[in-house]
GROMACS .gro file of C-alpha atoms in nm:
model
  372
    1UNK     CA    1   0.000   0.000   0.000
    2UNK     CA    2   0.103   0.333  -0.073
    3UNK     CA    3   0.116   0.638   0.153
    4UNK     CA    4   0.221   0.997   0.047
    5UNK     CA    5   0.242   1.311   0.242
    6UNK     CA    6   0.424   1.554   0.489
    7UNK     CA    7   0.597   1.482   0.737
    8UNK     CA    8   0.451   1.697   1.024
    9UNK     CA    9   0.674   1.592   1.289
   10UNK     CA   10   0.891   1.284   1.463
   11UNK     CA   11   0.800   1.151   1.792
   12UNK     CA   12   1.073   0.946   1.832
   13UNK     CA   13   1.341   0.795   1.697
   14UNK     CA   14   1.629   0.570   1.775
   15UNK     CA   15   1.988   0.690   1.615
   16UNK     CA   16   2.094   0.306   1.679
   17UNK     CA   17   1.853   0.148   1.438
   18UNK     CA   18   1.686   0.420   1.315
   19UNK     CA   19   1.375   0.294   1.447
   20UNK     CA   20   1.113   0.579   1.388
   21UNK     CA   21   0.793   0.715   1.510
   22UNK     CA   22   0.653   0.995   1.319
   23UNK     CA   23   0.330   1.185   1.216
   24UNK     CA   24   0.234   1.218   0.851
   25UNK     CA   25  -0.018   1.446   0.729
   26UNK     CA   26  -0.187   1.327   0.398
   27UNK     CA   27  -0.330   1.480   0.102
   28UNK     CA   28  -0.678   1.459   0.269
   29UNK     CA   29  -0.572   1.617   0.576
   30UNK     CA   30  -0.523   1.338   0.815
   31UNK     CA   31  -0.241   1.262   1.047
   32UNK     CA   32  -0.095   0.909   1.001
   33UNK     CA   33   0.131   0.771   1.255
   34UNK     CA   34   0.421   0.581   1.045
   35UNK     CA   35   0.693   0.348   1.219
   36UNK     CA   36   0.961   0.173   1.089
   37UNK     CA   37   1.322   0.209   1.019
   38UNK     CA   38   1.351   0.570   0.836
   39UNK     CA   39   1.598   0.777   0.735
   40UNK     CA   40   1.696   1.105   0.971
   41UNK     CA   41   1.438   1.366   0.802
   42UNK     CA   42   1.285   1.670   0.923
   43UNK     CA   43   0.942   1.823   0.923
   44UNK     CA   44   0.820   1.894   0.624
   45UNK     CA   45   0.987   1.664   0.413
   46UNK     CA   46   0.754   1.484   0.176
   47UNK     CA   47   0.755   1.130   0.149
   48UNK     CA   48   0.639   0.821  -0.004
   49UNK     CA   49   0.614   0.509   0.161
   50UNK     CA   50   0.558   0.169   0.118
   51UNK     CA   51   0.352  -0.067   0.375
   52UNK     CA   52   0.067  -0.162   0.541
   53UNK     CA   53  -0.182  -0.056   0.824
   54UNK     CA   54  -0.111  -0.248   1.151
   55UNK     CA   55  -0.341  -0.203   1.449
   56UNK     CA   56  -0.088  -0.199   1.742
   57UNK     CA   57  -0.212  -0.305   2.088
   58UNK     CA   58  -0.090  -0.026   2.276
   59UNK     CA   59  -0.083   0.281   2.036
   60UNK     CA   60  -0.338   0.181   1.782
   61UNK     CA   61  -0.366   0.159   1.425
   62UNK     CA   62  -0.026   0.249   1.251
   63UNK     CA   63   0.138   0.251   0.921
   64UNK     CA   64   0.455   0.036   0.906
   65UNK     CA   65   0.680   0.173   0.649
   66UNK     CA   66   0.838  -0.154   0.444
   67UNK     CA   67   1.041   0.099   0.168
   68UNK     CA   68   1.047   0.477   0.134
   69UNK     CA   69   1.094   0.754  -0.169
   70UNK     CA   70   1.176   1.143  -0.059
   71UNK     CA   71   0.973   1.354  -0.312
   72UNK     CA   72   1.035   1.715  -0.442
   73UNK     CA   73   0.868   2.001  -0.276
   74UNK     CA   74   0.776   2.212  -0.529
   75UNK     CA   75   0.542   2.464  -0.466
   76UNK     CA   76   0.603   2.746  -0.259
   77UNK     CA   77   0.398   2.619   0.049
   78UNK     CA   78   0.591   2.290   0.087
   79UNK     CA   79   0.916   2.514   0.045
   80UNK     CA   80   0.835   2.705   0.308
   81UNK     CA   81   0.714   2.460   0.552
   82UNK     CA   82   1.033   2.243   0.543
   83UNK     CA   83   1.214   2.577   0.534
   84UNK     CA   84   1.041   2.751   0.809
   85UNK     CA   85   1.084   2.380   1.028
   86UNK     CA   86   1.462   2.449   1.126
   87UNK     CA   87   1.555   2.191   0.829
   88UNK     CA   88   1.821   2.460   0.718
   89UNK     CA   89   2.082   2.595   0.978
   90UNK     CA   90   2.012   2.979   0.936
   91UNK     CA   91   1.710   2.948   0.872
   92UNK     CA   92   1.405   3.046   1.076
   93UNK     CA   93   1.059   3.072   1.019
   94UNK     CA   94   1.059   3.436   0.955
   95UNK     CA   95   1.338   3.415   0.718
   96UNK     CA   96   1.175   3.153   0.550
   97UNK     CA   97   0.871   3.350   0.475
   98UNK     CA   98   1.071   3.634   0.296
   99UNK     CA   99   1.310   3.387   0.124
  100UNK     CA  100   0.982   3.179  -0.008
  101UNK     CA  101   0.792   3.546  -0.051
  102UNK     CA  102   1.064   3.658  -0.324
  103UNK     CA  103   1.172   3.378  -0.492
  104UNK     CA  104   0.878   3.118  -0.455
  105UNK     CA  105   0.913   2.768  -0.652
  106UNK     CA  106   1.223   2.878  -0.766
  107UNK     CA  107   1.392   2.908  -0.438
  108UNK     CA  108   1.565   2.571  -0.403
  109UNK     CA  109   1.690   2.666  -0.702
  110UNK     CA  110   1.818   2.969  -0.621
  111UNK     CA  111   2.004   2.827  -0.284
  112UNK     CA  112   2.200   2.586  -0.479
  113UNK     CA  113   2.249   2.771  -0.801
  114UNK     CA  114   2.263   3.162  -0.720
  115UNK     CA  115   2.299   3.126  -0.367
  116UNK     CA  116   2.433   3.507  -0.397
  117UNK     CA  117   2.089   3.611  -0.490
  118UNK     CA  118   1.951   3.546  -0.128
  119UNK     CA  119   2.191   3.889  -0.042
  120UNK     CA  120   1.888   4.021  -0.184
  121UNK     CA  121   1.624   3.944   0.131
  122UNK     CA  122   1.682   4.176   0.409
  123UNK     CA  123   1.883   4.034   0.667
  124UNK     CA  124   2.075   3.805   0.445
  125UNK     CA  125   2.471   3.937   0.420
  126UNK     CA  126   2.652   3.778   0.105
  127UNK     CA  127   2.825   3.551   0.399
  128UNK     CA  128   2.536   3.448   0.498
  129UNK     CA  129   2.370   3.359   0.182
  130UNK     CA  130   2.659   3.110   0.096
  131UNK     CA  131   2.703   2.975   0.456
  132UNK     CA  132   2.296   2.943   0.385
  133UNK     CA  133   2.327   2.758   0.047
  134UNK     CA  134   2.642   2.505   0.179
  135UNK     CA  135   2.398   2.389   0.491
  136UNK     CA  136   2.099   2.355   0.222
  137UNK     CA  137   2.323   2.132  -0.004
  138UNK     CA  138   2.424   1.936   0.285
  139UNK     CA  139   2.073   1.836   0.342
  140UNK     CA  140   1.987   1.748   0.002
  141UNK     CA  141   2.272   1.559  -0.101
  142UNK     CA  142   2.219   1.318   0.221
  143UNK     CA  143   1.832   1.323   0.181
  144UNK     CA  144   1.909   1.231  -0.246
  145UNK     CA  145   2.129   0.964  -0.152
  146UNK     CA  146   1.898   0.796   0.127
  147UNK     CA  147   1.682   0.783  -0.149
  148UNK     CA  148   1.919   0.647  -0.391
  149UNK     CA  149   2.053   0.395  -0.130
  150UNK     CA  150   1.702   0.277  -0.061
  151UNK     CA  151   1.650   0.147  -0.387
  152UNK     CA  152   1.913  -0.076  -0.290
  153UNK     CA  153   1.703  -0.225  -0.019
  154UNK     CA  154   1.921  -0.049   0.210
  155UNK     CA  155   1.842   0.025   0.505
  156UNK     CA  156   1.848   0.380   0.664
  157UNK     CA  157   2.059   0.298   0.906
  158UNK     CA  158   2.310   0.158   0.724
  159UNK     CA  159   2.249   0.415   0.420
  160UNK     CA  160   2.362   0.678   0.673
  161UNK     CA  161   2.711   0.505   0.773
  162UNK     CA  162   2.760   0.423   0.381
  163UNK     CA  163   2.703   0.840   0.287
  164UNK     CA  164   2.911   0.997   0.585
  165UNK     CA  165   3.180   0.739   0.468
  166UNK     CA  166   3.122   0.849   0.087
  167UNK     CA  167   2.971   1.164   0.055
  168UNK     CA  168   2.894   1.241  -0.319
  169UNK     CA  169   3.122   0.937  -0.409
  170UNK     CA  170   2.825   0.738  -0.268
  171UNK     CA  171   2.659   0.674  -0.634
  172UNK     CA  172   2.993   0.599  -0.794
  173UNK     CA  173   3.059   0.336  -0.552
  174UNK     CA  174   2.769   0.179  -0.522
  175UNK     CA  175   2.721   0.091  -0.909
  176UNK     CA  176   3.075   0.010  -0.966
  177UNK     CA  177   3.225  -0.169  -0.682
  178UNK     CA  178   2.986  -0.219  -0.388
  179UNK     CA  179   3.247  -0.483  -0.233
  180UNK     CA  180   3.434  -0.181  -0.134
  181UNK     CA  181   3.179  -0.158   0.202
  182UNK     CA  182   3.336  -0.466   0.341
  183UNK     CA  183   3.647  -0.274   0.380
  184UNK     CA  184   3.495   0.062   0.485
  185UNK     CA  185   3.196  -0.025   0.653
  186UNK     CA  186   3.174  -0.158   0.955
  187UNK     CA  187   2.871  -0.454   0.934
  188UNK     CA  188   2.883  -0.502   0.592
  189UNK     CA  189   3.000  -0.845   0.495
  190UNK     CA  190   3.007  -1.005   0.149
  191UNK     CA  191   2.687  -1.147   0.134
  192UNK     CA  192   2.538  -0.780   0.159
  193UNK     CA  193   2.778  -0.646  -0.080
  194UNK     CA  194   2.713  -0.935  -0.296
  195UNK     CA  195   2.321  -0.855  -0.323
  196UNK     CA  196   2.396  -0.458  -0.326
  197UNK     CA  197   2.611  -0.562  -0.611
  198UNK     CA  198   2.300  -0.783  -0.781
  199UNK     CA  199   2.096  -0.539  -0.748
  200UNK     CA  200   2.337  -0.229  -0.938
  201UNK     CA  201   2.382  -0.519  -1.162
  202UNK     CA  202   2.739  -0.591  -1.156
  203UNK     CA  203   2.874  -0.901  -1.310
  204UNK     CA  204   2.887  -1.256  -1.197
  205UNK     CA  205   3.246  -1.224  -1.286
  206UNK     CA  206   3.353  -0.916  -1.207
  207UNK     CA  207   3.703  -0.910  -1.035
  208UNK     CA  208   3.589  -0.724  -0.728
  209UNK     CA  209   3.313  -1.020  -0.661
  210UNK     CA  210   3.579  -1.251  -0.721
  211UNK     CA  211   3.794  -1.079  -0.449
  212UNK     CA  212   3.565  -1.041  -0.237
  213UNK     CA  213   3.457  -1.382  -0.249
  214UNK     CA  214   3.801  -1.542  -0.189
  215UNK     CA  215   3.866  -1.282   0.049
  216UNK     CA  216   3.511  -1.379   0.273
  217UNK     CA  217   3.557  -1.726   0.232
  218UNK     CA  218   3.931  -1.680   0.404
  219UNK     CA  219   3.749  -1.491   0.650
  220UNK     CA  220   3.507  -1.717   0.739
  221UNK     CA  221   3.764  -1.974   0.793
  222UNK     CA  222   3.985  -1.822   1.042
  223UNK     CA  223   3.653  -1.734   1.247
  224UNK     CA  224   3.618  -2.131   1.243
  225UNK     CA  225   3.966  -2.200   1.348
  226UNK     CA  226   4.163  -2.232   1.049
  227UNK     CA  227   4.381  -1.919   0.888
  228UNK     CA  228   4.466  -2.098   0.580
  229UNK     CA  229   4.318  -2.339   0.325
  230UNK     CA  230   4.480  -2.513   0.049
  231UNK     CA  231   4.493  -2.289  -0.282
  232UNK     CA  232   4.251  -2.599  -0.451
  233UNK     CA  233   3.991  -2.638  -0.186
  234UNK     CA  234   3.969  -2.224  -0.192
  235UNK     CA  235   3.944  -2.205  -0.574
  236UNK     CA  236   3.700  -2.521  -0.579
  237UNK     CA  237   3.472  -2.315  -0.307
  238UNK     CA  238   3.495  -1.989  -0.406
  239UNK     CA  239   3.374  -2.104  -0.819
  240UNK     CA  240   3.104  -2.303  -0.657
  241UNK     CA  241   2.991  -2.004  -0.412
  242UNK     CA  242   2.941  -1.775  -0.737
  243UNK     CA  243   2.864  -2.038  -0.973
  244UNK     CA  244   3.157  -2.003  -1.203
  245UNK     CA  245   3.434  -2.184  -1.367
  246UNK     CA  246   3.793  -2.212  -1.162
  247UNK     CA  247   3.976  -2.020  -1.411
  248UNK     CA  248   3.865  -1.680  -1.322
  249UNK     CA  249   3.884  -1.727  -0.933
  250UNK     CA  250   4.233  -1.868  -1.055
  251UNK     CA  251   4.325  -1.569  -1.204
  252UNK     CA  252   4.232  -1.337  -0.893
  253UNK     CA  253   4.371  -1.534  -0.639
  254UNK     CA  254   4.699  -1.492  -0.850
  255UNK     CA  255   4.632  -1.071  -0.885
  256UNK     CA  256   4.553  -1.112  -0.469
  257UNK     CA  257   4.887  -1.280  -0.425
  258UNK     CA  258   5.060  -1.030  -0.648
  259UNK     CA  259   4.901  -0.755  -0.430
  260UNK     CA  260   4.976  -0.971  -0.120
  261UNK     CA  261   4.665  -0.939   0.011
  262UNK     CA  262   4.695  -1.311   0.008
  263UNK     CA  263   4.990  -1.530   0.092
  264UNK     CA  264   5.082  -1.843  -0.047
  265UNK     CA  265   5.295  -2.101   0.181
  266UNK     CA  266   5.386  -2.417   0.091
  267UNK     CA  267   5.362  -2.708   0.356
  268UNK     CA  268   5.428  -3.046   0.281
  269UNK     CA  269   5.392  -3.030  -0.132
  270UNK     CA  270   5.070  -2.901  -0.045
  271UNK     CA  271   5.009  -2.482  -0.168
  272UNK     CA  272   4.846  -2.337   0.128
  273UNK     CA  273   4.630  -1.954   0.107
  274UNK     CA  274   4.601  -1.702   0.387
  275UNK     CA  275   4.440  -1.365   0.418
  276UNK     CA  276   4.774  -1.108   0.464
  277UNK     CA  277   4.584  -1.024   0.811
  278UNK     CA  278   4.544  -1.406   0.889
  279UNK     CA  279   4.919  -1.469   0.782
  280UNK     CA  280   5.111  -1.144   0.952
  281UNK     CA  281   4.901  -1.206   1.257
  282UNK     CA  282   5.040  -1.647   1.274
  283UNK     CA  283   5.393  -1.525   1.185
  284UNK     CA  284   5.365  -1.237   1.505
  285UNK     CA  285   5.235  -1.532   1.750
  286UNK     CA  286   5.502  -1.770   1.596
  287UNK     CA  287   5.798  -1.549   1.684
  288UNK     CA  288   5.683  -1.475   2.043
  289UNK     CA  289   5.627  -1.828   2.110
  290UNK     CA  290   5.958  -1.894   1.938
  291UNK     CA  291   6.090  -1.641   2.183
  292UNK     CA  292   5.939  -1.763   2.501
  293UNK     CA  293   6.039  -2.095   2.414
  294UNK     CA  294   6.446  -2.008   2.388
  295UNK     CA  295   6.403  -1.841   2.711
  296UNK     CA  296   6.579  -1.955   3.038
  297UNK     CA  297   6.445  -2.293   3.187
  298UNK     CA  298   6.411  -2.358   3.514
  299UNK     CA  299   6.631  -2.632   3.695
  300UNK     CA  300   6.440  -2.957   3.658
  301UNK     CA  301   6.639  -3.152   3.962
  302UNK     CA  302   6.479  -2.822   4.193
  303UNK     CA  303   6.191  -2.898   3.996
  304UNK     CA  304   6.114  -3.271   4.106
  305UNK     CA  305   6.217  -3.157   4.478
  306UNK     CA  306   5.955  -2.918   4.489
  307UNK     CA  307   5.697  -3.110   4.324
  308UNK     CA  308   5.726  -3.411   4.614
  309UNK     CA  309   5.731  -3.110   4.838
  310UNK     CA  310   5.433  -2.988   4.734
  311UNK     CA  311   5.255  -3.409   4.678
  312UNK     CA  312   5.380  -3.424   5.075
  313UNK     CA  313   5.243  -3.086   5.193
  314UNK     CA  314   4.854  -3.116   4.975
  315UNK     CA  315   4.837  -3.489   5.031
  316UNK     CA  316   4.813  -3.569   4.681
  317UNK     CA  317   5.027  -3.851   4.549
  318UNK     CA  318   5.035  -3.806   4.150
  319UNK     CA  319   5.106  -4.074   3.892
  320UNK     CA  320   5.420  -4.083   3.692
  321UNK     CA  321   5.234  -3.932   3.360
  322UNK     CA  322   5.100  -3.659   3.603
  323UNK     CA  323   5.431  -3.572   3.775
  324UNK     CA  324   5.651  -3.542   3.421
  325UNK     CA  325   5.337  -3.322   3.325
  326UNK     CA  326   5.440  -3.096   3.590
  327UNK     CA  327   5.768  -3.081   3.526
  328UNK     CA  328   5.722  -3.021   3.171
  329UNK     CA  329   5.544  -2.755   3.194
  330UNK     CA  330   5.692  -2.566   3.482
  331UNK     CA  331   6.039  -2.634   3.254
  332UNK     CA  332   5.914  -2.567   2.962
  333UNK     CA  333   5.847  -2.230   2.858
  334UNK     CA  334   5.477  -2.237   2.663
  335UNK     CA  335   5.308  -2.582   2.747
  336UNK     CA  336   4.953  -2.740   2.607
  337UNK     CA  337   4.808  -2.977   2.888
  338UNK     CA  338   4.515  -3.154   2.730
  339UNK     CA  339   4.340  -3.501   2.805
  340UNK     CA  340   3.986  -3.588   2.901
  341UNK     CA  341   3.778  -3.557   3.195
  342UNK     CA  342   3.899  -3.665   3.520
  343UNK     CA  343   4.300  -3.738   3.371
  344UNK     CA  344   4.367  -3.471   3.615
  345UNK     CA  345   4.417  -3.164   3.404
  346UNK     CA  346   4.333  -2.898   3.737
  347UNK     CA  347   4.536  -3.124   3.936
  348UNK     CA  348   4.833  -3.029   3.699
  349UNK     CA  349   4.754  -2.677   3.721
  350UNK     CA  350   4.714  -2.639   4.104
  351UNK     CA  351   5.037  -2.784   4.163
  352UNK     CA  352   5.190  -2.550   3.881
  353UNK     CA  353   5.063  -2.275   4.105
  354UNK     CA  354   5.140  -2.400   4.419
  355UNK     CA  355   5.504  -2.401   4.280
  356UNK     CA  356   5.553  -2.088   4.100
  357UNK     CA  357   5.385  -1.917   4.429
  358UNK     CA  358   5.593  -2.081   4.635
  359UNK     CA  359   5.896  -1.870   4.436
  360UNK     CA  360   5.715  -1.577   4.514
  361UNK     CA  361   5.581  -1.516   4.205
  362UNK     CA  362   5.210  -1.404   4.063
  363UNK     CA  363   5.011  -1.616   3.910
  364UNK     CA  364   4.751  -1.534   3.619
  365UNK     CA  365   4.437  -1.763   3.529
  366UNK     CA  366   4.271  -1.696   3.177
  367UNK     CA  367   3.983  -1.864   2.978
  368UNK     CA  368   4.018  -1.695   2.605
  369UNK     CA  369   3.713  -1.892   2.518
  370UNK     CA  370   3.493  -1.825   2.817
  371UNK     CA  371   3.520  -2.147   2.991
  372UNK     CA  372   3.712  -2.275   3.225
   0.00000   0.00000   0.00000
């Protein structure tokens, strides 16, 4: 169903999700309440939108706004209502009556074409009329790309983050590499780009997909535990992910490599691929383990002394696995204890602790992955 009108005035609205409550008054005069998510507009804007009438327990009957158009104001009363709201720093409602008095449909024109002209209206300095036209074309180039950015089924929320980041450069992006919001906006992953992208109607096989593909697919690998995967399985995924052959993804993940935004590493014969984040960030932990590892060791005969100190004192009497556990890893540098339930990982670490306190030393605990 479709809705036009004026937007009187906004009730509420939530900068986080742009969740908004506002008032519309219609062609015939009626007020509408409209929620949904909605772009940051002002009073006197006018609108179309998109939905369907919802009868709300608690506030009544409501339109909720599915999509959204901003229309032109053009005739002089709808100029000077959105003028005379506070839309336009500058601008007040008395101003707006003399602006909209002399130049009348032809006054958003004016303010971004002749902007000197409004030196004309009493009150209006030649500094003022530009610092006037500059906060007018502010407006309008964030309320005309909203609307541009909507047609993208995106939301107003995210429309928002994608023009502060862009500006004008907003259009440009959008219809010729919409994989560039991975990088510069925060929340966007492929699989939005990828349907921003559908939508502008950018290639199956366009290199930036491509990238952006092999790129995600990296991604989403390291966030399951792996930062590399072998060159073949990453082609084979990546040209089944976008339904094309392996010789284009070949050719990317060769320009990537050439870039080094990925790294190749051979292990074993086998021709391994790694995001340059994933790779720089295994080679930093590798040479700080490497370093703890070379570092002094402590004297294993002191070692076992204190450990059958410390079996006499607490009363527990450990098994031969347990005890060289304990010594392994109080001599040892960087340690993994592992082993199932009840092989006595906690008694390990108590007695680690009990040691190194015993030299006077503080001990931290840590659970990376929330659990003990």
């Amino acid at each position: 169903m479709l809705l036009k009108g004026i937007i009187d005035h906004i009730v509420y609205r939530n900068p986080e999700n742009s969740y908004t409550v506002l008032i519309l008054n219609t062609a015939d005069g009626g007020d509408i309440t409209c929620v949904g998510n909605l772009p940051e507009l002002d009073p006197g804007e006018a609108v179309s939108y998109e939905g369907d009438y919802t009868d709300n327990p608690k506030y009544g009957i409501q339109f909720s706004v599915t999509s959204f158009t901003i229309d032109p104001l053009n005739d002089a009363a709808s100029i000077f209502r959105y003028l005379s709201s506070g839309a336009v720093k500058g601008i007040g409602a008395g101003l707006a009556k003399r602006i909209v008095d002399r130049f009348g449909e032809e006054t958003f024109r004016i303010m971004e074409e002749e902007p000197e002209r409004l030196s004309e209206i009493k009150g209006i300095s030649l500094r003022k009329a530009i610092s006037i036209s500059e906060a007018f074309e502010a407006k309008a180039g964030s309320r005309q790309a909203l609307s541009f950015l909507g047609n993208y089924s995106i939301s107003p929320h995210l429309g928002q983050k994608i023009y502060d980041r862009y500006k004008e450069r907003v259009y440009d992006v959008i219809r010729t590499n919409p994989y560039r919001l991975i990088e510069d906006i925060e929340g966007v992953g492929f699989l939005t780009a990828d349907r921003i992208a559908a939508e502008a109607g950018i290639e199956r096989d366009s290199e930036y997909r491509i990238r952006s593909a092999v790129l995600y697919l990296l991604s989403e690998a390291s966030a399951s535990g792996s930062l590399c995967l072998p060159e073949k399985d990453l082609t084979d995924r990546t040209a089944e992910m976008l339904g094309l052959d392996r010789e284009p993804v070949i050719r990317q993940i060769d320009a990537l490599s050439i870039e080094r935004r990925l790294i190749r590493e051979i292990y074993e014969d086998v021709e391994y691929c790694y995001s340059d984040t994933a790779y720089y960030a295994e080679a930093e932990a590798a040479a700080l383990l490497h370093d703890l590892c070379v570092d002094e060791k402590a004297d294993e005969a002191e070692v076992y002394d204190r450990i059958s100190a410390i079996e006499k004192e607490t009363g527990i009497s450990l098994e031969d696995s347990q005890r060289e556990a304990v010594r392994s890893a109080i001599c040892n540098m960087v340690s993994i204890i592992t082993g199932g339930p009840g092989t006595g990982k906690t008694t390990i670490i108590n007695l680690m602790i009990s040691y190194f306190e015993a030299k006077g030393l503080d001990v931290t605990l840590a659970a990376p992955t929330g659990r003990a």
